[in-house]
N, CA, C and O atoms as a Maestro MAE file, in Angstrom:
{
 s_m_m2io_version
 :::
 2.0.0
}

f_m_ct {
 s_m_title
 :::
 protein
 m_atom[284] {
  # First column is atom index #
  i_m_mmod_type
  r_m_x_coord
  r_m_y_coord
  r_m_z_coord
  i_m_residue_number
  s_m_chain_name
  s_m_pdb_residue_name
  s_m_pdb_atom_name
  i_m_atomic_number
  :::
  1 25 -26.207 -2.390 17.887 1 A "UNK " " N  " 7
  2 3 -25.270 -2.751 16.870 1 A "UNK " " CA " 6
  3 2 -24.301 -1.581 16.705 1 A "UNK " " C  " 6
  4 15 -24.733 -0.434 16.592 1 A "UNK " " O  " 8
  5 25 -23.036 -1.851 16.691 2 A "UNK " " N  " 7
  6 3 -22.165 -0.855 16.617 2 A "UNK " " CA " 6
  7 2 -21.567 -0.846 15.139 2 A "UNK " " C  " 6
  8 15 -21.199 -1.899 14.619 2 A "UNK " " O  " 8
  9 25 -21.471 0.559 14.384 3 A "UNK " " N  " 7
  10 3 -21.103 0.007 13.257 3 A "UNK " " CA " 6
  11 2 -19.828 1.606 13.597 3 A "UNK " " C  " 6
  12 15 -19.779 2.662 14.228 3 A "UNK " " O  " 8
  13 25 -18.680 0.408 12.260 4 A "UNK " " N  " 7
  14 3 -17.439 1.760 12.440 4 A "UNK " " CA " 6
  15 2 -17.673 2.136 11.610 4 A "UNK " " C  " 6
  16 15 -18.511 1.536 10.937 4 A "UNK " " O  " 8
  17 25 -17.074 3.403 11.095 5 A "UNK " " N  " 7
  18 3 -16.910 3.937 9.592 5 A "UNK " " CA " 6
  19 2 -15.717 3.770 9.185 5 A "UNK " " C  " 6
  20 15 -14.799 3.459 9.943 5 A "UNK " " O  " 8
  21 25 -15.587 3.961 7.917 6 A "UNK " " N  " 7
  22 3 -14.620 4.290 7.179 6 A "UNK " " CA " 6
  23 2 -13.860 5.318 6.132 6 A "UNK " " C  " 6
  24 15 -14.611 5.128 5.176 6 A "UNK " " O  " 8
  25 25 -13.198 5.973 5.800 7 A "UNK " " N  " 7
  26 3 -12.643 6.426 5.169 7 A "UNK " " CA " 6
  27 2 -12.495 6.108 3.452 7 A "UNK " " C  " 6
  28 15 -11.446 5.609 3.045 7 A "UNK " " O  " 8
  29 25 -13.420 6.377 2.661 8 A "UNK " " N  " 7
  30 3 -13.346 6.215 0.932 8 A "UNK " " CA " 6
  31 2 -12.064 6.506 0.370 8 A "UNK " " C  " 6
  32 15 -11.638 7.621 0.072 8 A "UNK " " O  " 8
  33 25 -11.406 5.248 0.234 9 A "UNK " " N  " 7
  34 3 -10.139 5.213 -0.292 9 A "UNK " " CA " 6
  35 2 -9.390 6.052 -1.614 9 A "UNK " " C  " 6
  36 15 -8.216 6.423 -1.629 9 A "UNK " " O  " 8
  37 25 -10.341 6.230 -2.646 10 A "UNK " " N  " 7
  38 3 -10.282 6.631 -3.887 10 A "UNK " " CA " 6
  39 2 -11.767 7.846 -3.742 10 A "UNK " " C  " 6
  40 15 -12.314 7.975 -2.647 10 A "UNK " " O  " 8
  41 25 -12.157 8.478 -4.721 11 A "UNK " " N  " 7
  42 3 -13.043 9.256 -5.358 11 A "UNK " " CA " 6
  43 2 -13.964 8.485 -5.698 11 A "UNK " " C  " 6
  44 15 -15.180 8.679 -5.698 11 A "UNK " " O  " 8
  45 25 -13.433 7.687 -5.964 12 A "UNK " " N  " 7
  46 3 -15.034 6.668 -6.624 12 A "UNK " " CA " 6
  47 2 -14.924 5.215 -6.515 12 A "UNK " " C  " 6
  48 15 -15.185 4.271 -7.261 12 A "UNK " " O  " 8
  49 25 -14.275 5.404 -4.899 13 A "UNK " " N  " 7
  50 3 -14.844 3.794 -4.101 13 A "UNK " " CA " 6
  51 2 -15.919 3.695 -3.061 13 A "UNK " " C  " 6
  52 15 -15.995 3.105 -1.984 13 A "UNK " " O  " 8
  53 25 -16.834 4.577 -3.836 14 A "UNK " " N  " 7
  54 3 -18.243 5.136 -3.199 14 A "UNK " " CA " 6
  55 2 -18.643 3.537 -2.806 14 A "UNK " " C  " 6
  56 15 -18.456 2.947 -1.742 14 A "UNK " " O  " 8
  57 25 -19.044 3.225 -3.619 15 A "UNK " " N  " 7
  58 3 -20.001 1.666 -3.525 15 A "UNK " " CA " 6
  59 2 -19.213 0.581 -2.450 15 A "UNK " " C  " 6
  60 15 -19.725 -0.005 -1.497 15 A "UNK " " O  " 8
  61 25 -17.727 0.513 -2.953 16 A "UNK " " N  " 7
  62 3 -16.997 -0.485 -2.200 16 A "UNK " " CA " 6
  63 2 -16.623 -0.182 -0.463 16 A "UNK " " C  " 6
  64 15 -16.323 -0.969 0.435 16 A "UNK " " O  " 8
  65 25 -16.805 1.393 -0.473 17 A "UNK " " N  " 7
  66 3 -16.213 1.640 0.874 17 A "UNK " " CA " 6
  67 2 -17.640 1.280 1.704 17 A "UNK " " C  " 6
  68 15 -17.801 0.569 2.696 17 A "UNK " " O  " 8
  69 25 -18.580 2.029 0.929 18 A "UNK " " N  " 7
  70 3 -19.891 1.424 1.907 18 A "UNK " " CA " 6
  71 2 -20.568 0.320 1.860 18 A "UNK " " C  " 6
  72 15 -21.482 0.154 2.667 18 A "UNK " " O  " 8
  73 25 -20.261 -0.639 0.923 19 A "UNK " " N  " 7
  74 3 -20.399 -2.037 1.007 19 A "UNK " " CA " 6
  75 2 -19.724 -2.484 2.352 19 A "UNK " " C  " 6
  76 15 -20.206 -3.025 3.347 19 A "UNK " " O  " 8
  77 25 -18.364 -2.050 2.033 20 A "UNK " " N  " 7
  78 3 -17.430 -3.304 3.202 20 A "UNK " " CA " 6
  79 2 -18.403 -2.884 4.713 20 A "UNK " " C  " 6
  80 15 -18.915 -3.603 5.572 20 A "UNK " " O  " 8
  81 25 -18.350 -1.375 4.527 21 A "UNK " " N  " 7
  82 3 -19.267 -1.360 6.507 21 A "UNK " " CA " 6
  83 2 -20.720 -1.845 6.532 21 A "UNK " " C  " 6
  84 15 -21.254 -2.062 7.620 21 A "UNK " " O  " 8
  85 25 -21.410 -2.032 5.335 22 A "UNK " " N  " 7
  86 3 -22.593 -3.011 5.555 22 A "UNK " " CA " 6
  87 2 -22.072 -4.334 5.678 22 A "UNK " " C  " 6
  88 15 -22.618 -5.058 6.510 22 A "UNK " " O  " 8
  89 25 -21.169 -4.766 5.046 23 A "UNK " " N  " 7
  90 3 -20.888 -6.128 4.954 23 A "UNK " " CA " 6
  91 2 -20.123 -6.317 6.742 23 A "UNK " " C  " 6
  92 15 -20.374 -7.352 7.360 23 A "UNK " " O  " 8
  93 25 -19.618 -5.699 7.107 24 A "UNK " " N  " 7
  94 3 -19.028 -6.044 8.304 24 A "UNK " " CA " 6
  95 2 -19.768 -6.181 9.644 24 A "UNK " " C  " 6
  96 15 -19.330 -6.664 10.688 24 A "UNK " " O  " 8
  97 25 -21.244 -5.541 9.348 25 A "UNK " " N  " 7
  98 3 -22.076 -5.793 9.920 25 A "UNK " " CA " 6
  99 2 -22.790 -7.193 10.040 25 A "UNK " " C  " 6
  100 15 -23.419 -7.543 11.039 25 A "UNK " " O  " 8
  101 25 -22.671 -7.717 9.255 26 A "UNK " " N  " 7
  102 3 -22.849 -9.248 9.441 26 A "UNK " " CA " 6
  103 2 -21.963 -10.319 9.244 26 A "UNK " " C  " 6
  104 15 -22.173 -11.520 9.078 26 A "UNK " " O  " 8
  105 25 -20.512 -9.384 9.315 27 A "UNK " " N  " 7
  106 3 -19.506 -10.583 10.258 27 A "UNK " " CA " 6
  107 2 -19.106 -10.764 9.001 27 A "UNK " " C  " 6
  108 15 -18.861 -11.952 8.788 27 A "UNK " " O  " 8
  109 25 -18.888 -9.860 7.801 28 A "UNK " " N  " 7
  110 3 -17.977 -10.680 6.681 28 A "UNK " " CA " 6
  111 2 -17.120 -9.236 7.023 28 A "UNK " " C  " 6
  112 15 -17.654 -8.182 7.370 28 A "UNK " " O  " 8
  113 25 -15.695 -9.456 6.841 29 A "UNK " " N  " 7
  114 3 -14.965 -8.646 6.091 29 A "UNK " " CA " 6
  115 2 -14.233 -8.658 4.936 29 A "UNK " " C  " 6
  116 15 -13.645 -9.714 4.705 29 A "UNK " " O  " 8
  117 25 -14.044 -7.264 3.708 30 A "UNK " " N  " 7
  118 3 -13.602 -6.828 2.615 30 A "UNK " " CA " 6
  119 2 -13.084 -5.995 2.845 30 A "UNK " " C  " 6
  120 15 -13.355 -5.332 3.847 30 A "UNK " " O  " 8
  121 25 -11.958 -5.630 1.866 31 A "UNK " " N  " 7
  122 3 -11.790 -4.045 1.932 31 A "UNK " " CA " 6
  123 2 -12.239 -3.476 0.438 31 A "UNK " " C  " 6
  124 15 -12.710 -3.888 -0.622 31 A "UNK " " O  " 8
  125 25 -11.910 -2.602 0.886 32 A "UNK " " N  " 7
  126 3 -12.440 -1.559 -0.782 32 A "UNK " " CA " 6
  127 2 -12.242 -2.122 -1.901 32 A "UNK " " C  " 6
  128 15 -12.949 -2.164 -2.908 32 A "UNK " " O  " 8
  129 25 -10.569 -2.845 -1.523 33 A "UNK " " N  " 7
  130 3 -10.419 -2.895 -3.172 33 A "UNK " " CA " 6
  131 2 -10.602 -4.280 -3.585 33 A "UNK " " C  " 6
  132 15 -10.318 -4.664 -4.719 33 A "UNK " " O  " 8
  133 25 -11.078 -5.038 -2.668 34 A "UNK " " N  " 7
  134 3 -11.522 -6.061 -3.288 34 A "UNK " " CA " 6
  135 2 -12.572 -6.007 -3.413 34 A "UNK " " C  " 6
  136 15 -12.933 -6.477 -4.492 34 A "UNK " " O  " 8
  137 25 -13.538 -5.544 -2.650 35 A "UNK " " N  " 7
  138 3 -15.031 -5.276 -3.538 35 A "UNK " " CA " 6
  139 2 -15.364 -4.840 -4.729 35 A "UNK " " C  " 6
  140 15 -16.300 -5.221 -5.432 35 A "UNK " " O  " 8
  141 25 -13.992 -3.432 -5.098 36 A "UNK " " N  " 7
  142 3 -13.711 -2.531 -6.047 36 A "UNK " " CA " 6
  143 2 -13.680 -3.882 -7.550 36 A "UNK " " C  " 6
  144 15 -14.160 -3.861 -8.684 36 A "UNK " " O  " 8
  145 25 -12.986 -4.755 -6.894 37 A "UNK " " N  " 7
  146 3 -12.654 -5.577 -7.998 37 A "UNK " " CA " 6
  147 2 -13.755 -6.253 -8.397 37 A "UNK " " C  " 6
  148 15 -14.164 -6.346 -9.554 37 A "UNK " " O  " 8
  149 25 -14.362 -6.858 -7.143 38 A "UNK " " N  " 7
  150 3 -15.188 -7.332 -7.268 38 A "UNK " " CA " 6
  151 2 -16.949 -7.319 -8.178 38 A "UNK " " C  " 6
  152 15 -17.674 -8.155 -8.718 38 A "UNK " " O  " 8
  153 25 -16.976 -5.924 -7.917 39 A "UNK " " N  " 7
  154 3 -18.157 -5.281 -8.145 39 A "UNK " " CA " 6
  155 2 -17.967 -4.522 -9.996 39 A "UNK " " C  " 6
  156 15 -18.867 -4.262 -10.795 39 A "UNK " " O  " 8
  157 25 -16.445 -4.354 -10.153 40 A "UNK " " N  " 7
  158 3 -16.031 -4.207 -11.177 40 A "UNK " " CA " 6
  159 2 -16.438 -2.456 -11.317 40 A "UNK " " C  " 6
  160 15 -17.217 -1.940 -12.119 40 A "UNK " " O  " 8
  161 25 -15.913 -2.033 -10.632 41 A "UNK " " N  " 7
  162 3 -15.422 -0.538 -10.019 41 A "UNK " " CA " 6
  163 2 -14.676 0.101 -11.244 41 A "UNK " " C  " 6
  164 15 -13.608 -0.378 -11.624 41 A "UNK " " O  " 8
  165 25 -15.248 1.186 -11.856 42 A "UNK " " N  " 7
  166 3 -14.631 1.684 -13.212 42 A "UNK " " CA " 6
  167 2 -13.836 2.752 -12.923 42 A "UNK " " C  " 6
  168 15 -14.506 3.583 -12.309 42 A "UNK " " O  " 8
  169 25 -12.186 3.274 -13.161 43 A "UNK " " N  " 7
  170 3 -12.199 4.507 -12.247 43 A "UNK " " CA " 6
  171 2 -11.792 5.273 -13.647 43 A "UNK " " C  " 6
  172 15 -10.983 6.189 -13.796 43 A "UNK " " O  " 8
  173 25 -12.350 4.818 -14.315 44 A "UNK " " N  " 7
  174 3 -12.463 6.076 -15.576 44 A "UNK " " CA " 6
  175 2 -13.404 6.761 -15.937 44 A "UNK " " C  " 6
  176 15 -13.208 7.795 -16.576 44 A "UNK " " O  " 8
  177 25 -14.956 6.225 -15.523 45 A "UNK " " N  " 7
  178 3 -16.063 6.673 -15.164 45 A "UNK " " CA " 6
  179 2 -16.057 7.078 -13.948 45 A "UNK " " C  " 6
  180 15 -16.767 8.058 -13.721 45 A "UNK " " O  " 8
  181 25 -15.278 6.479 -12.792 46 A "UNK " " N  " 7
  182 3 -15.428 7.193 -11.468 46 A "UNK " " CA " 6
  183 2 -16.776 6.536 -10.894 46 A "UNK " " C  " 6
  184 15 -17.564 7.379 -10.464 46 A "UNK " " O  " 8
  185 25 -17.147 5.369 -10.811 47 A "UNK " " N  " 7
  186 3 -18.350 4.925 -10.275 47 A "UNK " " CA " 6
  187 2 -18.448 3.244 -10.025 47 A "UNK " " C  " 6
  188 15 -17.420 2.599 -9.820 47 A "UNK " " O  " 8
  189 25 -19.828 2.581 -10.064 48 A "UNK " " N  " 7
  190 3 -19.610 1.309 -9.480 48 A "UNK " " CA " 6
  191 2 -21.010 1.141 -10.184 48 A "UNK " " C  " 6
  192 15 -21.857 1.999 -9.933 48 A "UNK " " O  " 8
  193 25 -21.386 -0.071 -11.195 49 A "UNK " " N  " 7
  194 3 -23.178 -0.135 -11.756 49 A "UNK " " CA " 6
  195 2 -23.626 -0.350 -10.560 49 A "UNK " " C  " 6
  196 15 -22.926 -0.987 -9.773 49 A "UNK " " O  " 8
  197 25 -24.744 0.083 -10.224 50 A "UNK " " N  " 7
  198 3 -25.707 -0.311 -9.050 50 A "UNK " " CA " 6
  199 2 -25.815 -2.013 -9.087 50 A "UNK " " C  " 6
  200 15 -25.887 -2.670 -8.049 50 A "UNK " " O  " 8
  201 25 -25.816 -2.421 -9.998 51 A "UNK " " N  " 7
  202 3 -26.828 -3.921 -10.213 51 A "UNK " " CA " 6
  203 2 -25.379 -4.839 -10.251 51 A "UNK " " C  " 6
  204 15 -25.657 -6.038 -10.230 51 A "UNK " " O  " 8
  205 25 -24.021 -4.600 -10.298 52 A "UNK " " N  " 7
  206 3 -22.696 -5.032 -9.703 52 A "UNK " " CA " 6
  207 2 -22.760 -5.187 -8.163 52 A "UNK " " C  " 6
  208 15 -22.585 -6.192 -7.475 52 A "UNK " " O  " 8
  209 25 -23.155 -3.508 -7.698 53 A "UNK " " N  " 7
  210 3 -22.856 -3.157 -6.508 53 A "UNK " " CA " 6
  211 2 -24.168 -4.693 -5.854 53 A "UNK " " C  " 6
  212 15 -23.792 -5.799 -5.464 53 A "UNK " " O  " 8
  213 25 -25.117 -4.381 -5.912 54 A "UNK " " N  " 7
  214 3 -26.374 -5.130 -5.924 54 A "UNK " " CA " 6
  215 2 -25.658 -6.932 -5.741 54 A "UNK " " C  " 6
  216 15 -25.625 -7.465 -4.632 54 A "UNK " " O  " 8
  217 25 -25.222 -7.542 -6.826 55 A "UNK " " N  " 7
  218 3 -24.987 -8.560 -6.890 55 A "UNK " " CA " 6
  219 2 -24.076 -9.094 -6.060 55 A "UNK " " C  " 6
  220 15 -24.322 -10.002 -5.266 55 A "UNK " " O  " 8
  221 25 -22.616 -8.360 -6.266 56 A "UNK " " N  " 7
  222 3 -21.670 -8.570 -4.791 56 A "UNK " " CA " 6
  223 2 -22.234 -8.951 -3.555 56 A "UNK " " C  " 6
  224 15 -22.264 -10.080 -3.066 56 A "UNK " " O  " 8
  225 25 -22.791 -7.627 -2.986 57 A "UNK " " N  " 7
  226 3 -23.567 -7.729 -1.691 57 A "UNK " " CA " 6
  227 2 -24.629 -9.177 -1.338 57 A "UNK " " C  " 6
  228 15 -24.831 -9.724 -0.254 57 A "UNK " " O  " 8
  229 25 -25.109 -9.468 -2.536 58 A "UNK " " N  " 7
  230 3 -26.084 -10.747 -2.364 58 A "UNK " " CA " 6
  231 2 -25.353 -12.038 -2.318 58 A "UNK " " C  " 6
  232 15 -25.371 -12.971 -1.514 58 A "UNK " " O  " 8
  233 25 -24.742 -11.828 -3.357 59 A "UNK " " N  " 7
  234 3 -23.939 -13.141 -3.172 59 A "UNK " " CA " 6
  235 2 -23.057 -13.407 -1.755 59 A "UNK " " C  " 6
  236 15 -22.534 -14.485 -1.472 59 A "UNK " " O  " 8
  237 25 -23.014 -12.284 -0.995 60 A "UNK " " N  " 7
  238 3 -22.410 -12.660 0.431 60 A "UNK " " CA " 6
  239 2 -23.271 -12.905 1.699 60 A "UNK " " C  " 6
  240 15 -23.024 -13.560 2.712 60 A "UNK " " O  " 8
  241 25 -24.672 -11.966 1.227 61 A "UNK " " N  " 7
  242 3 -25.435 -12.169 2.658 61 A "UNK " " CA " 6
  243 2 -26.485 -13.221 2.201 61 A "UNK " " C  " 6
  244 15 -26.667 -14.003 3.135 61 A "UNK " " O  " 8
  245 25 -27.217 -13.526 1.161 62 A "UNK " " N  " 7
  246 3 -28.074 -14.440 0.516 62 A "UNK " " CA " 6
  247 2 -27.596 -15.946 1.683 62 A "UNK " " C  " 6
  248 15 -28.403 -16.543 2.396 62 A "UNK " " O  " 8
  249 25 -26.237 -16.226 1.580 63 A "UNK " " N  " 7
  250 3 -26.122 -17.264 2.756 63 A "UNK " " CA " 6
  251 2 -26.302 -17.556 3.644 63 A "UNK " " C  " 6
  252 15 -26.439 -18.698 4.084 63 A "UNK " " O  " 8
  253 25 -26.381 -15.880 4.489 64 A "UNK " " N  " 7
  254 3 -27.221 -15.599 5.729 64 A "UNK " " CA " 6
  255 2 -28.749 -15.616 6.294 64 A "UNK " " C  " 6
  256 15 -29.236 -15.567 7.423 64 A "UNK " " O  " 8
  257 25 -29.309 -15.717 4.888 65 A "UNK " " N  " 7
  258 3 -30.952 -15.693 4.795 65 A "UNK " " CA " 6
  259 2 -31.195 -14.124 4.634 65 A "UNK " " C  " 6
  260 15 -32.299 -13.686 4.957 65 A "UNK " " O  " 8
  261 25 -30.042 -13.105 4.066 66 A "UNK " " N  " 7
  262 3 -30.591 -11.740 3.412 66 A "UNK " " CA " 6
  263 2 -30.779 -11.383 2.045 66 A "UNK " " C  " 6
  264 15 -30.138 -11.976 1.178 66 A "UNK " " O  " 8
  265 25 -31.527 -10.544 1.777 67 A "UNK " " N  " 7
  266 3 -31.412 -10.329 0.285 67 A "UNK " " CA " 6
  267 2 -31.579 -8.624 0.301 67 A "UNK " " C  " 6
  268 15 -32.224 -8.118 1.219 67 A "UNK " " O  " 8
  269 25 -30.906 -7.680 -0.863 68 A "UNK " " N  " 7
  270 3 -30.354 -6.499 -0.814 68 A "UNK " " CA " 6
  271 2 -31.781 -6.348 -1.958 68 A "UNK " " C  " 6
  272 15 -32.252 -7.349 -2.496 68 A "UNK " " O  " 8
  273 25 -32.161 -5.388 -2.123 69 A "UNK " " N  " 7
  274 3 -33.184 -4.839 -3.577 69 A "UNK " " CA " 6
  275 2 -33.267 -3.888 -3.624 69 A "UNK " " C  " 6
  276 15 -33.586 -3.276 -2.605 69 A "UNK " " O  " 8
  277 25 -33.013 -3.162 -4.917 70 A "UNK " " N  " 7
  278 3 -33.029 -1.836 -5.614 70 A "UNK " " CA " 6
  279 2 -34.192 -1.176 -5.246 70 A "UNK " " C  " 6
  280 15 -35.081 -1.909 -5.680 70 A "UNK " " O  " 8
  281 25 -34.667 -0.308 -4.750 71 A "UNK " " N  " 7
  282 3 -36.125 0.334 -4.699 71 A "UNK " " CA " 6
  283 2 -36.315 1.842 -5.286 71 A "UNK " " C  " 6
  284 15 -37.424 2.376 -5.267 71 A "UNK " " O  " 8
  :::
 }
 m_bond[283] {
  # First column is bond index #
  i_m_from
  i_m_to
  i_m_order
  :::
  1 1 2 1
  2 2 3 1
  3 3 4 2
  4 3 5 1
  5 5 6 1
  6 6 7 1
  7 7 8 2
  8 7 9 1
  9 9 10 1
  10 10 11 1
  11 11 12 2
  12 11 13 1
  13 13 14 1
  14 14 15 1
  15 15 16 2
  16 15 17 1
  17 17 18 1
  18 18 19 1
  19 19 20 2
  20 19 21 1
  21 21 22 1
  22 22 23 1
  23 23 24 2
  24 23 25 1
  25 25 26 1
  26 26 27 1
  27 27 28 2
  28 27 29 1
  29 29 30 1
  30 30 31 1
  31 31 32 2
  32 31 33 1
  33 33 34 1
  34 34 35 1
  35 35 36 2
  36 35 37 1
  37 37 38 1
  38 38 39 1
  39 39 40 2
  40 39 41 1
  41 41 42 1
  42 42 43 1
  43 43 44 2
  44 43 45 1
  45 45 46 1
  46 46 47 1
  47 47 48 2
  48 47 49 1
  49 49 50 1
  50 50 51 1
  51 51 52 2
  52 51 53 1
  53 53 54 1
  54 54 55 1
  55 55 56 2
  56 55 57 1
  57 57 58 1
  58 58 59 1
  59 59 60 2
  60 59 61 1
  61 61 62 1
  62 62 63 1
  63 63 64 2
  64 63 65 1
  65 65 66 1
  66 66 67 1
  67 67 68 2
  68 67 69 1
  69 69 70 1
  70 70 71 1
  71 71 72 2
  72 71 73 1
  73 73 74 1
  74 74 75 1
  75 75 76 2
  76 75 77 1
  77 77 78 1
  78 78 79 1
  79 79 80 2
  80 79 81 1
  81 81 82 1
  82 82 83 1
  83 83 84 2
  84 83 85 1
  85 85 86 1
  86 86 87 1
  87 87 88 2
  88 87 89 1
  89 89 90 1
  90 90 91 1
  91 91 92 2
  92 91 93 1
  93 93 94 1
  94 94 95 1
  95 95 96 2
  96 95 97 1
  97 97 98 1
  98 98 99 1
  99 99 100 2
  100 99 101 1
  101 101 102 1
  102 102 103 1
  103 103 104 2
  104 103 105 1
  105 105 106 1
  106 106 107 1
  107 107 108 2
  108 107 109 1
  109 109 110 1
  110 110 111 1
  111 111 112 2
  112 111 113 1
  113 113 114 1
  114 114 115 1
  115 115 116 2
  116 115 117 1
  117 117 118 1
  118 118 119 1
  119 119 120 2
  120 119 121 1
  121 121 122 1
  122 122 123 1
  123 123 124 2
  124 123 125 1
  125 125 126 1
  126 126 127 1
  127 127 128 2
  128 127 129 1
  129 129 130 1
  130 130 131 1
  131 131 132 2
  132 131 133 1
  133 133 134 1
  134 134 135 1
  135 135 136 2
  136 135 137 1
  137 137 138 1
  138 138 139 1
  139 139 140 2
  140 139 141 1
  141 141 142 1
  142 142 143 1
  143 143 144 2
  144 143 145 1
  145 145 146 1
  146 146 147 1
  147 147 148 2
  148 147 149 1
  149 149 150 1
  150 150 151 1
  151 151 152 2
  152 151 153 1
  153 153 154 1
  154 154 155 1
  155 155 156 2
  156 155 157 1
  157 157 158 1
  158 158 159 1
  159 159 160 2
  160 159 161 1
  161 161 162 1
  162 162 163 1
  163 163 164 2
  164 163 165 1
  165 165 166 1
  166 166 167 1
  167 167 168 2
  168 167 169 1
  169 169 170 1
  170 170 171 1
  171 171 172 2
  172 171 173 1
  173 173 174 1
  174 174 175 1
  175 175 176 2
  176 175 177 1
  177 177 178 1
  178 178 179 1
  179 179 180 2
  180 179 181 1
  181 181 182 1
  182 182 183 1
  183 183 184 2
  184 183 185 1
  185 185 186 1
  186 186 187 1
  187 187 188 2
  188 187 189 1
  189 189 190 1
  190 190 191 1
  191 191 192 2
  192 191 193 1
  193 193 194 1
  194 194 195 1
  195 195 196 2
  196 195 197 1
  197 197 198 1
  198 198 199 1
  199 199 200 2
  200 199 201 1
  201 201 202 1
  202 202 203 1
  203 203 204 2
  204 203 205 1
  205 205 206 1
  206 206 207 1
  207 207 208 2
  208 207 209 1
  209 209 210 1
  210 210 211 1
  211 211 212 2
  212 211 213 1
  213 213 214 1
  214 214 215 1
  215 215 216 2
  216 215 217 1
  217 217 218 1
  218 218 219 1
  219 219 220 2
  220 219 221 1
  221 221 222 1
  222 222 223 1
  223 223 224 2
  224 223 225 1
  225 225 226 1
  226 226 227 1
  227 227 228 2
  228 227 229 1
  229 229 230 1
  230 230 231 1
  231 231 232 2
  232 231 233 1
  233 233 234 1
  234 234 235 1
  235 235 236 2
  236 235 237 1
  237 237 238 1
  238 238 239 1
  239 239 240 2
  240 239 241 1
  241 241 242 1
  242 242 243 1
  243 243 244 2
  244 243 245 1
  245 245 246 1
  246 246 247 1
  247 247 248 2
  248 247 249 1
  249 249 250 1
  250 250 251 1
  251 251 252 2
  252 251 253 1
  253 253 254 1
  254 254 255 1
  255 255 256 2
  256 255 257 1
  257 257 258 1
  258 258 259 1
  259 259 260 2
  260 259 261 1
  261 261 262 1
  262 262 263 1
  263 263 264 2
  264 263 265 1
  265 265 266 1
  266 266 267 1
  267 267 268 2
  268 267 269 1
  269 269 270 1
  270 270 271 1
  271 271 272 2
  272 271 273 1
  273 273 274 1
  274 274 275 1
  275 275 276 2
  276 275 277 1
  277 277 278 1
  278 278 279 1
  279 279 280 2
  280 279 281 1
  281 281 282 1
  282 282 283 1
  283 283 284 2
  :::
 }
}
């Protein structure tokens, strides 16, 4: 499996930049800032809730037969 990287657009599109290269790994693509939106990306706190970050991600691969969990 070849995976690319990317470049973190902002300071605190931690969650969204490494979402999109997990997510592109199974054939969806995003970019930052729609995950950013998505996930509801705060940039006044500078961060992303885990359990946002968490939900995004499921709701895209859950179709695939994956599921993401906090450990």
């Amino acid at each position: 499996m070849a995976i690319k990287g990317q470049m973190q657009q902002t300071g605190y599109y931690c969650a969204p930049a490494s979402s999109s290269i997990v997510l592109r790994v199974f054939g969806i693509s995003r970019t930052q800032a729609q995950l950013a939106k998505e996930m509801k990306t705060d940039p006044k706190a500078g961060a992303t809730r885990r359990e946002n970050t968490l939900a995004v991600l499921n709701a895209y691969v859950k179709p695939k037969g994956y599921v993401f969990r906090l450990t």
